[in-house]
Coordinates of C-alpha atoms in Angstrom, one line a residue:
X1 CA 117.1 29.7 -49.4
X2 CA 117.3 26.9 -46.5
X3 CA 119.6 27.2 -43.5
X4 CA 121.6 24.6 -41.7
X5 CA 121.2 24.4 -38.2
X6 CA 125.3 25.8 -36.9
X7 CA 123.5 28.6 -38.3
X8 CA 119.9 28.1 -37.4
X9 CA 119.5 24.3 -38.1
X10 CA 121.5 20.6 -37.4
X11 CA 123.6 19.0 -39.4
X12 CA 122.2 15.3 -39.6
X13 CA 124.9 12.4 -39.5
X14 CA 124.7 8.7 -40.7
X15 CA 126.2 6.4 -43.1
X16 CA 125.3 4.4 -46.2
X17 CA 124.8 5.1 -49.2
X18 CA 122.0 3.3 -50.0
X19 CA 119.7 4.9 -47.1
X20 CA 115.9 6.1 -48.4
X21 CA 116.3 10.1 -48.5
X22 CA 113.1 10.8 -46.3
X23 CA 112.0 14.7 -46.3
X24 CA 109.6 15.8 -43.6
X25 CA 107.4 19.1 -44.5
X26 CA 105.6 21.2 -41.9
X27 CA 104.4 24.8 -41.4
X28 CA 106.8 25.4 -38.4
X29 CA 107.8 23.8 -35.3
X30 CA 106.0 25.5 -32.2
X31 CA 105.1 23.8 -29.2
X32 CA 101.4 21.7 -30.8
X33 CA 100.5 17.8 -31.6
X34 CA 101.5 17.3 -34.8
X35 CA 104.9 19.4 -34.4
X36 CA 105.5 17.1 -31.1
X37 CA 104.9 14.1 -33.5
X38 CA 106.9 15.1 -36.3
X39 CA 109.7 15.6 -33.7
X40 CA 109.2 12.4 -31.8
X41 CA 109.4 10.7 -34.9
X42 CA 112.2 11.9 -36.5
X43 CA 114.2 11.4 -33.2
X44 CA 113.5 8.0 -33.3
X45 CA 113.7 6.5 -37.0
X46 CA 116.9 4.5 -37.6
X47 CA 119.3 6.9 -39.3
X48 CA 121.3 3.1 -40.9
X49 CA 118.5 2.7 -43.0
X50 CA 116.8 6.4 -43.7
X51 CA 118.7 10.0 -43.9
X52 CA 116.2 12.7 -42.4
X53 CA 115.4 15.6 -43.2
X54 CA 112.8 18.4 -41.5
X55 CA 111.9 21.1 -43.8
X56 CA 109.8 24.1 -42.3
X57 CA 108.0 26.6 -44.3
X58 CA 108.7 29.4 -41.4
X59 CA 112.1 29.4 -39.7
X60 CA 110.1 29.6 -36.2
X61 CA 108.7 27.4 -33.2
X62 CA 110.6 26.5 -29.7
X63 CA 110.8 22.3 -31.0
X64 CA 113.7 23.3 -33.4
X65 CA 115.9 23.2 -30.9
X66 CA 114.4 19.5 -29.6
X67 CA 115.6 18.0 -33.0
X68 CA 118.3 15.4 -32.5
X69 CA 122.0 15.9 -34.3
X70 CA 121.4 13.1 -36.7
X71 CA 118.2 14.8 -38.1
X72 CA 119.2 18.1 -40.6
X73 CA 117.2 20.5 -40.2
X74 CA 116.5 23.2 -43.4
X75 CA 113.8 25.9 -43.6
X76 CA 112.4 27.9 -46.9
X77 CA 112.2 31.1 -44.6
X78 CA 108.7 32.2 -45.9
X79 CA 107.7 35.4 -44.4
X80 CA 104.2 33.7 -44.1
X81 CA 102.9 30.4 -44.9
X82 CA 101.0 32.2 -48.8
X83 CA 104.6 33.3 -49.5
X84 CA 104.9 32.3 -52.9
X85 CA 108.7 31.8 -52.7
X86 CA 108.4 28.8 -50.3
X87 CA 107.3 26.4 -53.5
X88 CA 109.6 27.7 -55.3
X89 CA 112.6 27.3 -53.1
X90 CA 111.2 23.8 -52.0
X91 CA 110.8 22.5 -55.5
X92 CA 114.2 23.7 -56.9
X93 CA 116.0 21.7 -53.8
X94 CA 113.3 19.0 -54.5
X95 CA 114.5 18.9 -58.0
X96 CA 118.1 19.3 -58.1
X97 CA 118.4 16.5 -54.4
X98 CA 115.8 14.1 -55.9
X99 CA 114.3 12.9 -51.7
X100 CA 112.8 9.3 -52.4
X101 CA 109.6 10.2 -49.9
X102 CA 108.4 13.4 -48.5
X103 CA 106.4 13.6 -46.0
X104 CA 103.7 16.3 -44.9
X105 CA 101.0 16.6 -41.9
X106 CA 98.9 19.9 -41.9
X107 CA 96.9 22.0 -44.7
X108 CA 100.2 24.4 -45.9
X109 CA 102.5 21.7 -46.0
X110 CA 100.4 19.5 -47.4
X111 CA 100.1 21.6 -50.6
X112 CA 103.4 22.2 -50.7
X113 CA 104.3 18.6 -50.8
X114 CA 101.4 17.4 -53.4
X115 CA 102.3 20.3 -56.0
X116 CA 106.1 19.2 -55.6
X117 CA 105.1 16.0 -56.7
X118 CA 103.4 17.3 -59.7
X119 CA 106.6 18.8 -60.8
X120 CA 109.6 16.6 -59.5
X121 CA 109.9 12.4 -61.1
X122 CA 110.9 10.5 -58.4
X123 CA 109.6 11.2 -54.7
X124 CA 106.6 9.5 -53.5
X125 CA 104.4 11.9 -51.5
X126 CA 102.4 11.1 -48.1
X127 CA 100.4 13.8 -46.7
X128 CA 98.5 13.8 -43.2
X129 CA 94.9 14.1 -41.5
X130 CA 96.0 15.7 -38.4
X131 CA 92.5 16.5 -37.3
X132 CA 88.3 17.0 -38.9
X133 CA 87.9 20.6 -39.7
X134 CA 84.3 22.4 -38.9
X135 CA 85.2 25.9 -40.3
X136 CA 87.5 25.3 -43.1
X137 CA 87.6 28.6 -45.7
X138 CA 86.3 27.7 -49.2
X139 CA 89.5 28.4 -50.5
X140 CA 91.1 26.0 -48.3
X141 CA 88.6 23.9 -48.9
X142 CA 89.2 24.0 -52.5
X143 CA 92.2 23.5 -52.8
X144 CA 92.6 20.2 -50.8
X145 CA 89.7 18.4 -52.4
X146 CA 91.6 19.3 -55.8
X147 CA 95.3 18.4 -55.0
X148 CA 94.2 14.9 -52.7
X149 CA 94.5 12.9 -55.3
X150 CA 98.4 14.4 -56.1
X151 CA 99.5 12.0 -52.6
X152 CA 100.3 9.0 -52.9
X153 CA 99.3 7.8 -49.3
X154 CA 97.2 10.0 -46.9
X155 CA 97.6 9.5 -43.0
X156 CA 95.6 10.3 -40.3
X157 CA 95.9 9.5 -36.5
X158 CA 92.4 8.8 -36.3
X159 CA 89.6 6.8 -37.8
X160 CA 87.6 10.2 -38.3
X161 CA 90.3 11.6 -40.1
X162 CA 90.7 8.6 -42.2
X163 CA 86.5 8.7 -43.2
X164 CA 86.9 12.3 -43.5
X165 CA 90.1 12.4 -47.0
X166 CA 87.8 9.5 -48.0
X167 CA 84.8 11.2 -48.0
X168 CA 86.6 13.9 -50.2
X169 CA 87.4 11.3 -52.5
X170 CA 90.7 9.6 -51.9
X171 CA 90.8 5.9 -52.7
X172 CA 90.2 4.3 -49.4
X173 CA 93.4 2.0 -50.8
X174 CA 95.5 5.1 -50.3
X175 CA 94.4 5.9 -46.5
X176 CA 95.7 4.6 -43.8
X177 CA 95.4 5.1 -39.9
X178 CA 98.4 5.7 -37.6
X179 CA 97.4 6.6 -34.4
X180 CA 100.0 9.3 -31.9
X181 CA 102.5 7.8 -29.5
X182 CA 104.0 9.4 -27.1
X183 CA 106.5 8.6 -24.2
X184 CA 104.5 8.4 -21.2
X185 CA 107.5 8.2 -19.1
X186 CA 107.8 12.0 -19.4
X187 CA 104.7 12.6 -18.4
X188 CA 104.7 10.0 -15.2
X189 CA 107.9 11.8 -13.9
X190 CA 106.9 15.4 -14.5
X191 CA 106.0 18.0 -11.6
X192 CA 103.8 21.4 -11.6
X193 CA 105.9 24.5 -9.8
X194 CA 104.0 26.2 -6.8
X195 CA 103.6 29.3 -9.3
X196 CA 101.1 27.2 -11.6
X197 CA 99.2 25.7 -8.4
X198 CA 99.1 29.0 -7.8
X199 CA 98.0 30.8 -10.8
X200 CA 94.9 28.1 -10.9
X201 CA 94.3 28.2 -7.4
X202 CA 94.6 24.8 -7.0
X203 CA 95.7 23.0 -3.7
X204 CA 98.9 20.3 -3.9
X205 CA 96.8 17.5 -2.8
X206 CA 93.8 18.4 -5.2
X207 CA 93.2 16.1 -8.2
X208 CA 93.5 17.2 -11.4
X209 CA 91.9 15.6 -14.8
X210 CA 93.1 17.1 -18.6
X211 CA 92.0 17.0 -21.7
X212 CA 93.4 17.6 -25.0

């Protein structure tokens, strides 16, 4: 069963009755790129024209608690992302709440979202590239060449990701690129304590370059 948040989850607000129902799908929501994403975006869509919803597979992950009031928050409480009562949990809300789009980003999720769309009229189903993988399982592999063709748009943030669903065979009409944004103010105003200098035995007045 899914939670609301006064208990674990928020409780999203809004008006109109005529706003798209828009469903957001992921694993979980620890601290990672497409979870900051996902919660960067869902912040920020105008709640006048869409009602939001984040679903998670596993009730876990430190950005729960980043998820603005206006965005509701459920989860299917899976005891691990092959928990076979996820799909059916998802699909029987899917079914009886009828969401006009759901939205998924990584390989679980993704799943989820395509087989709901098998099995519920109504919601059109985007699922996301989030990176190129080198090691994928077979199994894994498997399954998303079979169900690709289940989305009805696939998104990647990047051209490689993009070349990658098509070369899998999804109908280059159907991909699209939309690149990460993210709010460089936070980053331009943040500080490192003395305790991480420390712990990479770095001096204050040293220069430091990151990648991701």
């Amino acid at each position: 069963m899914d939670t609301s948040k006064s208990d674990q989850s928020k409780t999203g607000s809004g008006t109109g009755p005529d706003r798209v129902e828009l469903w957001f799908l992921i694993g979980m929501l620890p601290v990672g790129g497409a979870e900051r994403t996902l919660v960067d975006l869902v912040n920020n869509i105008d709640k006048t024209e869409f009602s939001v919803t984040v679903w998670t597979i596993i009730d876990e992950g430190e950005l729960r608690d980043e998820l603005n009031d206006d965005v509701h928050y459920r989860t299917l409480n899976a005891g691990g992302k092959w928990d076979l009562r996820a799909p059916i949990r998802f699909i029987r809300a899917a079914r009886a709440e009828r969401p006009d789009v759901i939205n998924s980003f990584l390989f679980f999720d993704n799943l989820l979202a395509r087989i709901a769309g098998q099995v519920v009229n109504g919601p059109r189903i985007i699922t996301g590239v989030r990176a190129v993988p080198n090691d994928q399982s077979r199994v894994r592999s498997l399954l998303d060449r079979k169900t690709q063709s289940w989305s009805d748009q696939i998104i990647s943030n990047s051209e490689a990701g993009a070349e990658y669903a098509i070369d899998r065979g999804a109908s280059p009409e159907k991909v699209g690129v939309i690149r990460n944004g993210r709010d460089v103010e936070l980053f331009l105003k943040g500080s490192a304590s003395k305790a991480l200098y420390d712990a990479l035995d770095l001096k204050k007045d040293q220069k430091i370059v990151g990648t991701v």
